[in-house]
Coordinates of C-alpha atoms in Angstrom, one line a residue:
X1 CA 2.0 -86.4 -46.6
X2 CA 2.1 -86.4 -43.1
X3 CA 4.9 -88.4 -43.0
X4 CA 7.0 -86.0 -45.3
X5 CA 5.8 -82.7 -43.2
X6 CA 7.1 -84.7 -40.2
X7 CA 10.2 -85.1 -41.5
X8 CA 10.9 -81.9 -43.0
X9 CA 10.5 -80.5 -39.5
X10 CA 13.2 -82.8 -38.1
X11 CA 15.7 -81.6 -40.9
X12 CA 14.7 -78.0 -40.5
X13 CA 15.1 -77.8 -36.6
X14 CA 18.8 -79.2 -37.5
X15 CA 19.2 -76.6 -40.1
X16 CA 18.4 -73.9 -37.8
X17 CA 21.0 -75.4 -34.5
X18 CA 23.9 -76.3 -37.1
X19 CA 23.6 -74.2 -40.3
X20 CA 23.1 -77.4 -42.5
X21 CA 21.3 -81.0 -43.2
X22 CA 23.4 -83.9 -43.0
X23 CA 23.2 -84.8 -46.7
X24 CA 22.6 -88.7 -47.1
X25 CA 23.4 -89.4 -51.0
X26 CA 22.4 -92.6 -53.1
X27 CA 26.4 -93.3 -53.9
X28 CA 27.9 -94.7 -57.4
X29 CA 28.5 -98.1 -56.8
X30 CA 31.7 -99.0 -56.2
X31 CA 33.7 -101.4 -58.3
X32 CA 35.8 -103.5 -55.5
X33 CA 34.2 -104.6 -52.4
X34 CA 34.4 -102.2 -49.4
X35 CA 35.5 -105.0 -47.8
X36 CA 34.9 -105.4 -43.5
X37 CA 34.9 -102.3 -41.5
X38 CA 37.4 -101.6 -39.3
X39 CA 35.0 -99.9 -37.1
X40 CA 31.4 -98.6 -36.8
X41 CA 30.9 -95.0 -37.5
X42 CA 27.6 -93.1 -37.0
X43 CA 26.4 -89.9 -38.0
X44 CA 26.1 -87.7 -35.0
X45 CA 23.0 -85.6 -35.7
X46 CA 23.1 -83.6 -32.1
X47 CA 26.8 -82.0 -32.6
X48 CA 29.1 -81.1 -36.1
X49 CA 31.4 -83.8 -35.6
X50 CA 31.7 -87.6 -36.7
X51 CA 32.5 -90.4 -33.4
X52 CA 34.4 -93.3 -34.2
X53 CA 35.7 -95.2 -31.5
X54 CA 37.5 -93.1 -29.0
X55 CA 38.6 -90.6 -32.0
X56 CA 36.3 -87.3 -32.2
X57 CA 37.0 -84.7 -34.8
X58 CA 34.9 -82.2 -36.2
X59 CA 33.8 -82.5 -40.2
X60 CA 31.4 -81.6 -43.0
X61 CA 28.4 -83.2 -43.4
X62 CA 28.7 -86.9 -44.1
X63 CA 26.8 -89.8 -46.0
X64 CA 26.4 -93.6 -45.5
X65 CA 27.8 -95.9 -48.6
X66 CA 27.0 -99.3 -48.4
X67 CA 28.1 -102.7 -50.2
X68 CA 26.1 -105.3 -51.3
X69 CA 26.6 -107.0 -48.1
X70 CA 25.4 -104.2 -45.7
X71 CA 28.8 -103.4 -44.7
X72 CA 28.7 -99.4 -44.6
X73 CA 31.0 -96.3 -44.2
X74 CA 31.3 -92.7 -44.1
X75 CA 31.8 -90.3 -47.5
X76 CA 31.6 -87.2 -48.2
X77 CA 28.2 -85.9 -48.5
X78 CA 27.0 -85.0 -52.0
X79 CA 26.1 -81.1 -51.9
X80 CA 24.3 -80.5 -55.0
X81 CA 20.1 -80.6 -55.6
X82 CA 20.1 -84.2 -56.7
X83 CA 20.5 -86.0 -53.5
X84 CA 18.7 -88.2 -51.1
X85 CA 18.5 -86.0 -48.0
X86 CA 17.4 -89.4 -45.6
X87 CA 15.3 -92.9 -46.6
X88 CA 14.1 -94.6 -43.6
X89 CA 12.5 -97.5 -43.2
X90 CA 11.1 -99.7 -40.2
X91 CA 12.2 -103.1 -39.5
X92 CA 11.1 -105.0 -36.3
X93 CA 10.2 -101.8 -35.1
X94 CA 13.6 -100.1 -35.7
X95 CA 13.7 -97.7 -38.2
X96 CA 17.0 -97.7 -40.7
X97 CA 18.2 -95.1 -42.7
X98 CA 18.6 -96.8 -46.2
X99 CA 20.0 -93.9 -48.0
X100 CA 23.2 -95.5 -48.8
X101 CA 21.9 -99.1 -49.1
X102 CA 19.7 -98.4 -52.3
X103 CA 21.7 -98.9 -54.9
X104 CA 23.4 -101.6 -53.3
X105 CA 19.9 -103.5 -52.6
X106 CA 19.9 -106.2 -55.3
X107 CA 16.6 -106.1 -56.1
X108 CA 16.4 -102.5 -56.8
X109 CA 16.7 -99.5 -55.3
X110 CA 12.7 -98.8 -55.9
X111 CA 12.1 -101.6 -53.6
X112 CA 14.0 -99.4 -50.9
X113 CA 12.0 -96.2 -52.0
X114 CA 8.6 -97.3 -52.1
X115 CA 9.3 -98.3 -47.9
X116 CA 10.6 -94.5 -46.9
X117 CA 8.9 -93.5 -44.3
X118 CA 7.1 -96.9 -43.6
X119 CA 7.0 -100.1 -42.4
X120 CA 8.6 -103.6 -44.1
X121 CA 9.3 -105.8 -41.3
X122 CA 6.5 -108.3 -43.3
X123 CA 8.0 -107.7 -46.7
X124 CA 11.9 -108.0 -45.5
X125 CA 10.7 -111.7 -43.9
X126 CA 8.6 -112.9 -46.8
X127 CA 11.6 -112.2 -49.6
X128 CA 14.6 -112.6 -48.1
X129 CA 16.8 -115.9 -46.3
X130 CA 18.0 -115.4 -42.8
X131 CA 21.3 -114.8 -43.7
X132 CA 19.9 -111.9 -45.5
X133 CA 17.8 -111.4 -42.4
X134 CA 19.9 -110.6 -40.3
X135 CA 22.4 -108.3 -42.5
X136 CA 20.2 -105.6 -41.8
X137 CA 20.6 -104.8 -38.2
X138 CA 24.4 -103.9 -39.6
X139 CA 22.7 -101.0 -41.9
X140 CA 23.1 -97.7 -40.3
X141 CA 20.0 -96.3 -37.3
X142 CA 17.9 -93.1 -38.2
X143 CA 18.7 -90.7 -36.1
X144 CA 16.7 -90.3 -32.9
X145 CA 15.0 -87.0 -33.8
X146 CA 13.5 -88.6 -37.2
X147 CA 13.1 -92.2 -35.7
X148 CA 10.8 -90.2 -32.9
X149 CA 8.9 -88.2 -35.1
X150 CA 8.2 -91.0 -37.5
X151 CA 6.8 -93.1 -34.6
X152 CA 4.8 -90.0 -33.8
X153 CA 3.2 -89.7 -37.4
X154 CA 2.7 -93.0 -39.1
X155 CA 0.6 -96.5 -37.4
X156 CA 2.2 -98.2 -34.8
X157 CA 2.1 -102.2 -35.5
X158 CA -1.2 -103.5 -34.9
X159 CA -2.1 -106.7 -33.0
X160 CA -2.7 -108.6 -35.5
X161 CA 1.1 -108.3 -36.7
X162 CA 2.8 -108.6 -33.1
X163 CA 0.5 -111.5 -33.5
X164 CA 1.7 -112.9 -36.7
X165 CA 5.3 -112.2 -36.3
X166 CA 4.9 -114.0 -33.5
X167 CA 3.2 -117.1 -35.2
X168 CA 6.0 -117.3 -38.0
X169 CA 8.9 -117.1 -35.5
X170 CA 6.8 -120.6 -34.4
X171 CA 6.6 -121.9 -38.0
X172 CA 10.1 -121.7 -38.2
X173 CA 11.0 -123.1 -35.3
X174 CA 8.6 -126.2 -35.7
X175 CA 10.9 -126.6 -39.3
X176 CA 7.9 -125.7 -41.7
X177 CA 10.5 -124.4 -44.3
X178 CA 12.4 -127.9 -45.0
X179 CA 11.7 -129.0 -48.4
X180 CA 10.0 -132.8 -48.8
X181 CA 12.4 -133.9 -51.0
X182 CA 10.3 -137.0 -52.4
X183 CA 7.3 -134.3 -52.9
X184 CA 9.4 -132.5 -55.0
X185 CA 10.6 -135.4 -56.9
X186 CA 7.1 -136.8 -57.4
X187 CA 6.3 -133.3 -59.1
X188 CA 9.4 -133.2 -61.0
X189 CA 8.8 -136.7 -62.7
X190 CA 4.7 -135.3 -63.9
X191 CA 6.8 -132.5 -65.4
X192 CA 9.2 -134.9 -67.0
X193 CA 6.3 -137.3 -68.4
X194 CA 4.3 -134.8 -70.2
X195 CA 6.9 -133.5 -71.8
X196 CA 8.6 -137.2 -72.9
X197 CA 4.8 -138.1 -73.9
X198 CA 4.3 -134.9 -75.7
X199 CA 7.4 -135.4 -77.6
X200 CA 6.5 -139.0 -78.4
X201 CA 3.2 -137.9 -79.4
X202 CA 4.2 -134.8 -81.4
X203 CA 4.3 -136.4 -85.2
X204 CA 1.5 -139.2 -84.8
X205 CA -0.8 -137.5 -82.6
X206 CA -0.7 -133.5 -82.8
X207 CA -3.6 -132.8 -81.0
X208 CA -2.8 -134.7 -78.0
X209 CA 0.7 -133.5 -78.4
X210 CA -0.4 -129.9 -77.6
X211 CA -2.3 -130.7 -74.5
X212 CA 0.4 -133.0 -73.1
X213 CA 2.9 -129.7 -73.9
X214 CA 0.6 -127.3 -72.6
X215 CA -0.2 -129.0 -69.4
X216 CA 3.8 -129.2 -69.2
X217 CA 4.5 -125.7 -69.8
X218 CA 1.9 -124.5 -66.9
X219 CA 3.5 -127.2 -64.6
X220 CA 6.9 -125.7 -65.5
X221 CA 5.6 -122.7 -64.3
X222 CA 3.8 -123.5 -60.8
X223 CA 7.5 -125.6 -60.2
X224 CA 9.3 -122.6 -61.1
X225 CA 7.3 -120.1 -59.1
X226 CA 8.3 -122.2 -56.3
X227 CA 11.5 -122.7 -56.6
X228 CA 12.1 -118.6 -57.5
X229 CA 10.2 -117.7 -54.0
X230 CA 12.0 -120.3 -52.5
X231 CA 15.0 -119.4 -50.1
X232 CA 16.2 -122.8 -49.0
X233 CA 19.6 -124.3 -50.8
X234 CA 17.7 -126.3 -53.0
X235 CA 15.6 -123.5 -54.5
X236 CA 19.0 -121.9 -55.3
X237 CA 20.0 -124.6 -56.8
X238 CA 16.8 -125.0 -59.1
X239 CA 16.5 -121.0 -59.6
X240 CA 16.9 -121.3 -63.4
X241 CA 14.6 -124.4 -64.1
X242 CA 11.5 -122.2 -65.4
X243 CA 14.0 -120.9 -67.7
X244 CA 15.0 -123.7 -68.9
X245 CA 11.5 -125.6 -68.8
X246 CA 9.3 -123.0 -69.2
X247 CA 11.0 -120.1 -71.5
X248 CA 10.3 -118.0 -68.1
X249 CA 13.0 -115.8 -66.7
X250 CA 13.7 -115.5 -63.0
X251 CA 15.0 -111.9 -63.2
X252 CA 11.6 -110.9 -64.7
X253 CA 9.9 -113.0 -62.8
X254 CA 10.9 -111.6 -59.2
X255 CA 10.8 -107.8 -60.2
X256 CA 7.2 -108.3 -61.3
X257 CA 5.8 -110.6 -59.6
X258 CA 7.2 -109.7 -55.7
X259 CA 5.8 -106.4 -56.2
X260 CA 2.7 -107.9 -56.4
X261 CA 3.2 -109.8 -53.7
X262 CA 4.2 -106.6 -51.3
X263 CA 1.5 -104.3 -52.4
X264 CA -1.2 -106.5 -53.3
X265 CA -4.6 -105.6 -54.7
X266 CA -3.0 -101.8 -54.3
X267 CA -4.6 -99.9 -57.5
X268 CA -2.1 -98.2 -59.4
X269 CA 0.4 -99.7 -57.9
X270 CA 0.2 -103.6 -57.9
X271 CA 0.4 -104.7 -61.7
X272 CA -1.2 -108.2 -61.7
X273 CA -4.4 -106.2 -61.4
X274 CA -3.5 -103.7 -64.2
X275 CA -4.6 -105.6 -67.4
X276 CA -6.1 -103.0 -69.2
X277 CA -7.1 -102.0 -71.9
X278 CA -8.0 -105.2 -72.3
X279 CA -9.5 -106.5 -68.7
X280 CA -10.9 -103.8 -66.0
X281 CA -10.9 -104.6 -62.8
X282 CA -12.6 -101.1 -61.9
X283 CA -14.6 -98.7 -63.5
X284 CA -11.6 -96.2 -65.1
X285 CA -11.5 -92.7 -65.7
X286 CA -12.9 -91.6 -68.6
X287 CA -9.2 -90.9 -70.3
X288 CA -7.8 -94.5 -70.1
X289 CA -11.8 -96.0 -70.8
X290 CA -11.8 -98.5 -73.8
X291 CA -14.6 -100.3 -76.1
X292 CA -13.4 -103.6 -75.4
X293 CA -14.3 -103.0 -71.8
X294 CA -17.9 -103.4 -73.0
X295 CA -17.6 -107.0 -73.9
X296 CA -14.7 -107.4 -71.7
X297 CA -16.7 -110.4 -70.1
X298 CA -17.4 -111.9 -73.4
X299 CA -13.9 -112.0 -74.6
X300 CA -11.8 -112.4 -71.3
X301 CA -10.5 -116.1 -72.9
X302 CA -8.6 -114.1 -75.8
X303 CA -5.6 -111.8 -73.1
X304 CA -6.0 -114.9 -71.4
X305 CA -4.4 -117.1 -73.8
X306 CA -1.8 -114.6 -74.8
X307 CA -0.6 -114.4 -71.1
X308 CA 2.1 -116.9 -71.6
X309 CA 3.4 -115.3 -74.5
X310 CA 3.7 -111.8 -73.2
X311 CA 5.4 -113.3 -70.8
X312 CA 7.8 -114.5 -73.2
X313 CA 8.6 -111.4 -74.8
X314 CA 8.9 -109.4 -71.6
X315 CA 11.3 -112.5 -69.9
X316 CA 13.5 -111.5 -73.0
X317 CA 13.3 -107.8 -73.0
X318 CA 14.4 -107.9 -69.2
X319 CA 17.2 -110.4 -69.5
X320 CA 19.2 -108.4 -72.4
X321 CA 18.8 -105.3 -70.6
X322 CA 20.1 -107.2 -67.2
X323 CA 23.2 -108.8 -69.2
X324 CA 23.6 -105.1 -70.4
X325 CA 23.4 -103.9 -67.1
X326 CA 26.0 -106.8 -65.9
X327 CA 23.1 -108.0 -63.2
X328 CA 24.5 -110.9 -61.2
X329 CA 23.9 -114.3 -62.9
X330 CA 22.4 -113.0 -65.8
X331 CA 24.2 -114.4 -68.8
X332 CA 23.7 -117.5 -67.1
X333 CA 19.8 -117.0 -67.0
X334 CA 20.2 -116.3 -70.7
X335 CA 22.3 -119.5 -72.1
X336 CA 19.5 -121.1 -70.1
X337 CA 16.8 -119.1 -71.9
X338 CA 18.2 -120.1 -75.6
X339 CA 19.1 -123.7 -73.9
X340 CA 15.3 -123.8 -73.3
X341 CA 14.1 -122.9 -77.4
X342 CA 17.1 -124.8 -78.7
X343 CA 15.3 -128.0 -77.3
X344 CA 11.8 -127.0 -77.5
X345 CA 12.5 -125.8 -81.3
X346 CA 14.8 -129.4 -81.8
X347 CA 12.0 -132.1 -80.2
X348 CA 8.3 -130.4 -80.9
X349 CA 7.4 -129.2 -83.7
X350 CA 6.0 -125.6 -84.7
X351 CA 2.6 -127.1 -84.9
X352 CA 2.4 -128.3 -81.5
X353 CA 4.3 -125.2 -79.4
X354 CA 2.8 -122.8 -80.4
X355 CA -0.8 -123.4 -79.5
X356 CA 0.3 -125.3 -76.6
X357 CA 1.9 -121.5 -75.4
X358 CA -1.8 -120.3 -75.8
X359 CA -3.5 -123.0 -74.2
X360 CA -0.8 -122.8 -71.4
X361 CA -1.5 -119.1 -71.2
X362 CA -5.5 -119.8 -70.8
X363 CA -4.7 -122.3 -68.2
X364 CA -2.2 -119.7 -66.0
X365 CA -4.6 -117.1 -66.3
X366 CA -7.6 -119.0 -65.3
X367 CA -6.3 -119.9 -62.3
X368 CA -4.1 -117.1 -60.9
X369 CA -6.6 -114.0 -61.6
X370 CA -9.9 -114.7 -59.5
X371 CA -7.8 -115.7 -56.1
X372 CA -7.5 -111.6 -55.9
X373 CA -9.0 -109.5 -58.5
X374 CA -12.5 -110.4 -56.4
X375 CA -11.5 -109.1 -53.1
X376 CA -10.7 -105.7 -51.7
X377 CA -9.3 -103.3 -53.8
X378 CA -7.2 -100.2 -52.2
X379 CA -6.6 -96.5 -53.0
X380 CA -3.8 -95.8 -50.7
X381 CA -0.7 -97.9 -49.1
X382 CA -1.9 -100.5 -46.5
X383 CA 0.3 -100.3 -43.2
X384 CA -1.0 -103.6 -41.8
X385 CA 0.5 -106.0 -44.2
X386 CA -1.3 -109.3 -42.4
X387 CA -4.9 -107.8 -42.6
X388 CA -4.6 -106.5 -46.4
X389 CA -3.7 -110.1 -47.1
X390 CA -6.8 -111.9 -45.7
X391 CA -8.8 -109.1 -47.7
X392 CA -7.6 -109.1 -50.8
X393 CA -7.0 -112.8 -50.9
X394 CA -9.4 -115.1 -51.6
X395 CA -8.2 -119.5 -51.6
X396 CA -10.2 -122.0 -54.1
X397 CA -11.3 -125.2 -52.8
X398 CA -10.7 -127.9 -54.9
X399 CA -12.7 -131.0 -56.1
X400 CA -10.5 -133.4 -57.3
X401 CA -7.2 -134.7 -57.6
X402 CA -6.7 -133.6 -61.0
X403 CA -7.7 -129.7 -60.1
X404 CA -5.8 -130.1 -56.7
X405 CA -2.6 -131.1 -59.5
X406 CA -3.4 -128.4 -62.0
X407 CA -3.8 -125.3 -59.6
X408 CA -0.2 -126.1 -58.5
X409 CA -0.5 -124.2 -55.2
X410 CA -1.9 -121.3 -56.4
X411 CA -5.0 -122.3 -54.6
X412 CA -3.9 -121.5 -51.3
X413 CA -3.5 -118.3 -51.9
X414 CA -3.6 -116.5 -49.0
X415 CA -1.0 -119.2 -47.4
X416 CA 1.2 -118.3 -50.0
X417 CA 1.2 -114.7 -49.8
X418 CA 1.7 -113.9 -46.3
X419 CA 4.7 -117.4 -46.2
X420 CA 5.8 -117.0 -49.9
X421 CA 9.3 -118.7 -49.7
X422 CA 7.4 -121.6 -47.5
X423 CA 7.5 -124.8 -49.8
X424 CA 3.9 -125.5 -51.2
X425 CA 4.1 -129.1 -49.9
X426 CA 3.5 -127.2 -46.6
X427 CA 0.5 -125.0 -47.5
X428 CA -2.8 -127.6 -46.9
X429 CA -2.0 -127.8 -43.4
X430 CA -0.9 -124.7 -42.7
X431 CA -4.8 -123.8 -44.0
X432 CA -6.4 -124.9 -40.5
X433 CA -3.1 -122.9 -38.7
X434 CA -4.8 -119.5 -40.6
X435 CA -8.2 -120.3 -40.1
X436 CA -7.5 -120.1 -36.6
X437 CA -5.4 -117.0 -36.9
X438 CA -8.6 -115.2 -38.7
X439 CA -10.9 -116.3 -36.1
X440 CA -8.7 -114.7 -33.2
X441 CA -7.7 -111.7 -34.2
X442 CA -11.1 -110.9 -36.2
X443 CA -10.1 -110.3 -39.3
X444 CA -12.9 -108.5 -41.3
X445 CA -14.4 -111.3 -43.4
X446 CA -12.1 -114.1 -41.7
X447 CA -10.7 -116.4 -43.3
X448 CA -11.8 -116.6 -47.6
X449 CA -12.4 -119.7 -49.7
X450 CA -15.0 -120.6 -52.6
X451 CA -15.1 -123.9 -54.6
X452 CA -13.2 -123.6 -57.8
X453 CA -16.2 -123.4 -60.0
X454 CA -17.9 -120.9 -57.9
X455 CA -14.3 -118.8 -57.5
X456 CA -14.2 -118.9 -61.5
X457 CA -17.6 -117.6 -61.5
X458 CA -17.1 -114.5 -59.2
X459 CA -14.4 -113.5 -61.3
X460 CA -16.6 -113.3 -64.9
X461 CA -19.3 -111.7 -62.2
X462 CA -16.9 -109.1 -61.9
X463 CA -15.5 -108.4 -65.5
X464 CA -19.4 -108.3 -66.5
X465 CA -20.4 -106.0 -63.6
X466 CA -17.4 -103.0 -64.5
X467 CA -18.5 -104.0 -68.4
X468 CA -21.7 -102.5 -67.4
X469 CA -20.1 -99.8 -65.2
X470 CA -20.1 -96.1 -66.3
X471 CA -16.7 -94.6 -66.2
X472 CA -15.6 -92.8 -63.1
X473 CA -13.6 -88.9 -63.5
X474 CA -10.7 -89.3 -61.3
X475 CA -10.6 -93.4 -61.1
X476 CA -7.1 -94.4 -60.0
X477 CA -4.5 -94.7 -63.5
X478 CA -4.2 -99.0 -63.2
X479 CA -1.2 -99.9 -65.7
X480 CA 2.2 -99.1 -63.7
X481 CA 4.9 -98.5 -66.7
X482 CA 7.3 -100.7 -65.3
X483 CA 8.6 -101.1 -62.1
X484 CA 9.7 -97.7 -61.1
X485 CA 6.3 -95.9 -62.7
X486 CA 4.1 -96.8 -59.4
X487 CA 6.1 -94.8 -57.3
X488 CA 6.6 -92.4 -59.7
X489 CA 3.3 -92.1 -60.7
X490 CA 1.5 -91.8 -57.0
X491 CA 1.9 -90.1 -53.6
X492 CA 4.3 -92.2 -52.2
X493 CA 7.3 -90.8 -50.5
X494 CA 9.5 -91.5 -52.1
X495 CA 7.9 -89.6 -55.3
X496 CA 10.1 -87.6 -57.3
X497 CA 13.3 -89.5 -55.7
X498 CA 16.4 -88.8 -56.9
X499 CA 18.6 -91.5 -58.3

């Protein structure tokens, strides 16, 4: 709330010297490019008039209104109750107003809202290429008033991410984002023999069948995840292979799973740790409390297998409304979708899928829940990005080969979190690189790893431990409705925002 007082006083003193707010709408989006600009023009928030160039005239209030490739320009401020007044965000310790790139963003404008007011130099790196990069220092300044009292009211960058921004700019320089090409084609054959023995095995020997297609689907999966983080030309390329291996949909995929990846471990807010009302991560408030959470630890296996499938259903549900909502690329995401059960359906019989989906879906969960739901939970919006990492992030140390295989990355956790477009190849020795990085800028509880078993264990510990929990009156609400129901849901700033 500070943040929002210090604000309002900004907008207030220029009420009171000009007799109105420059008005800063979320625009329609246009149909036609806007095309280049033919010059830069900035909202001049010390005097009623509008510089361009050498020309100087005076005008009512104005509003940026950008294009999907950051190019913005002046309209007419809207004037009625419904629009954004200003959205700024900090990048590389610049702060942006956003207000007229939010419905351009293609991720979503909640991605933009969720940031007002705050910080997302991290979050801008770990998503986006560098030609993306480096479109945003084209998006229109704040204004110095709000930029100053913003720097007044919220954290300053801490050490320990001047000192990580500093260590990536290294990483890429020393080339640890080019892909090892015969890594990725040693994966890609594993994938293409299980499923070639699966469907050789699928009449004469069911059983073995399923495990072969199982094993497949979860590979398709840890491939996919890779190549949907991935920002390299290759992963562009490969964007739509889970689709068409794995029945999984990138458009779901990235507006789930990168919100996780931003605001991770944050309750209410982060919804890889809202699996209730089946699984509890945290003693709830008596008015979203359930019996299963009683024997939560005695049946965890059963939403575990149904993972997979859920994430089906909801791959489907998002990729109609996307077509519907003409989403770039996303009849092509579909054809591959129905490409994906026309052969499935055609080569394996019912028999075999569909038990292989739940055995998948055990598998997926198995490994991808304890790396977090372990660790630090918050209550409230982490400014240093780099520390809530380390704590809510906890890597599994494998045994053997086969485990190393079947984790499929996800067991360097932390390494993939804080470098999530990094290929995977890279992540075992970047381990030693964070170790170090822990140990010198003392993060709280360094640097986390367990053994698989013992990581596996922690997590039942801790289904068994808020089983026996009593409920808590006022426990923060877990399940997020959707992408747009965190923010609307909790204090964030950008609470209440107008579309």
């Amino acid at each position: 709330m500070i943040v929002s007082f210090g604000k309002l006083s900004v907008l207030l003193a220029l009420i009171l010297k000009h007799g109105y707010v420059h008005s800063f709408t979320a625009p329609h989006r246009r149909s036609a490019s806007l095309g280049p600009l033919r010059s830069v023009s900035t909202v001049d928030t010390t005097s009623n008039e509008i510089s361009t160039n050498n020309l100087s005239i005076a005008s009512e209030p104005k509003a940026w209104e950008c294009d999907e490739d950051a190019n913005c320009v002046l309209v007419d401020a809207c004037d009625d109750d419904k629009c954004r007044t200003s959205l700024d965000v900090r990048i590389h310790g610049q702060w942006y107003d956003l207000s007229g790139w939010r419905k351009a963003h293609p991720a979503g404008a909640h991605w933009i809202d969720w940031y007002d007011g705050r910080d997302a130099t991290e979050v801008m790196d770990a998503f986006h290429s560098e030609k993306a990069r480096q479109m945003f220092s084209r998006l229109p300044k704040s204004s110095e008033e709000i930029s100053s009292q913003l720097d007044e009211d919220i954290p300053a960058d801490s050490p320990t991410q001047v000192a990580f921004r500093k260590l990536r700019d290294q990483l890429e320089a020393d080339g640890w984002w080019e892909r090892d090409y015969f890594h990725e084609a040693k994966l890609l054959a594993i994938w293409a023999g299980l499923y070639t023995a699966a469907v050789a095995t699928a009449h004469t020997a069911a059983p073995l069948s399923i495990m072969l297609t199982a094993l497949a689907m979860t590979n398709s999966g840890w491939l996919g995840h890779d190549y949907i983080h991935g920002v390299d030309k290759f992963s562009e390329r490969m964007r739509l292979f889970v689709a068409v291996a794995g029945g999984l949909g990138p458009t779901w995929w990235s507006d789930k799973h990168n919100k996780h990846h931003a605001l991770t471990n944050e309750m209410g807010v982060d919804e890889d740790i809202a699996t209730d009302p089946f699984l509890f991560t945290w003693a709830p408030d008596p008015k979203h409390d359930s019996p299963l959470r009683k024997i939560q630890h005695w049946i965890f296996y059963i939403p575990f297998s149904f993972m997979f499938a859920l994430w089906r259903v909801d791959t489907m549900k998002v990729i109609v409304e996307a077509v519907e909502q003409k989403r770039p690329d996303a009849k092509k995401e579909l054809w591959s979708l129905l490409a994906h059960y026309a052969i499935l359906l055609t080569l394996i019989p019912f028999n075999v899928w569909v038990p292989a989906v739940f055995i998948s879906g055990f598998l997926s969960a198995t490994i991808v829940t304890p790396t977090h739901q372990s660790e630090e939970l918050f209550d409230e919006f982490q400014y240093d990005f780099v520390t809530a990492q380390f704590l809510s992030t906890r890597n599994a140390v494998m045994t053997n080969p086969f485990s190393e295989w079947l984790w499929g990355g996800m067991q360097y956790q932390l390494e993939h979190h804080l470098f999530p477009s990094m290929p995977r190849s890279k992540y075992p020795k970047l381990r030693t690189i964070l170790q170090k990085f822990a140990k010198e800028n003392k993060i709280p509880g360094g640097y986390r790893e367990s053994g698989e078993f013992e990581i596996l264990k922690m997590n039942w510990d801790l289904y068994r431990k808020v089983a026996e929990a009593d409920p808590v009156e006022g426990a923060p609400y877990s399940r997020g409705h959707g992408q747009l129901g965190a923010i609307l849901n909790t204090l964030s700033p950008a609470a209440g925002a107008k579309a």
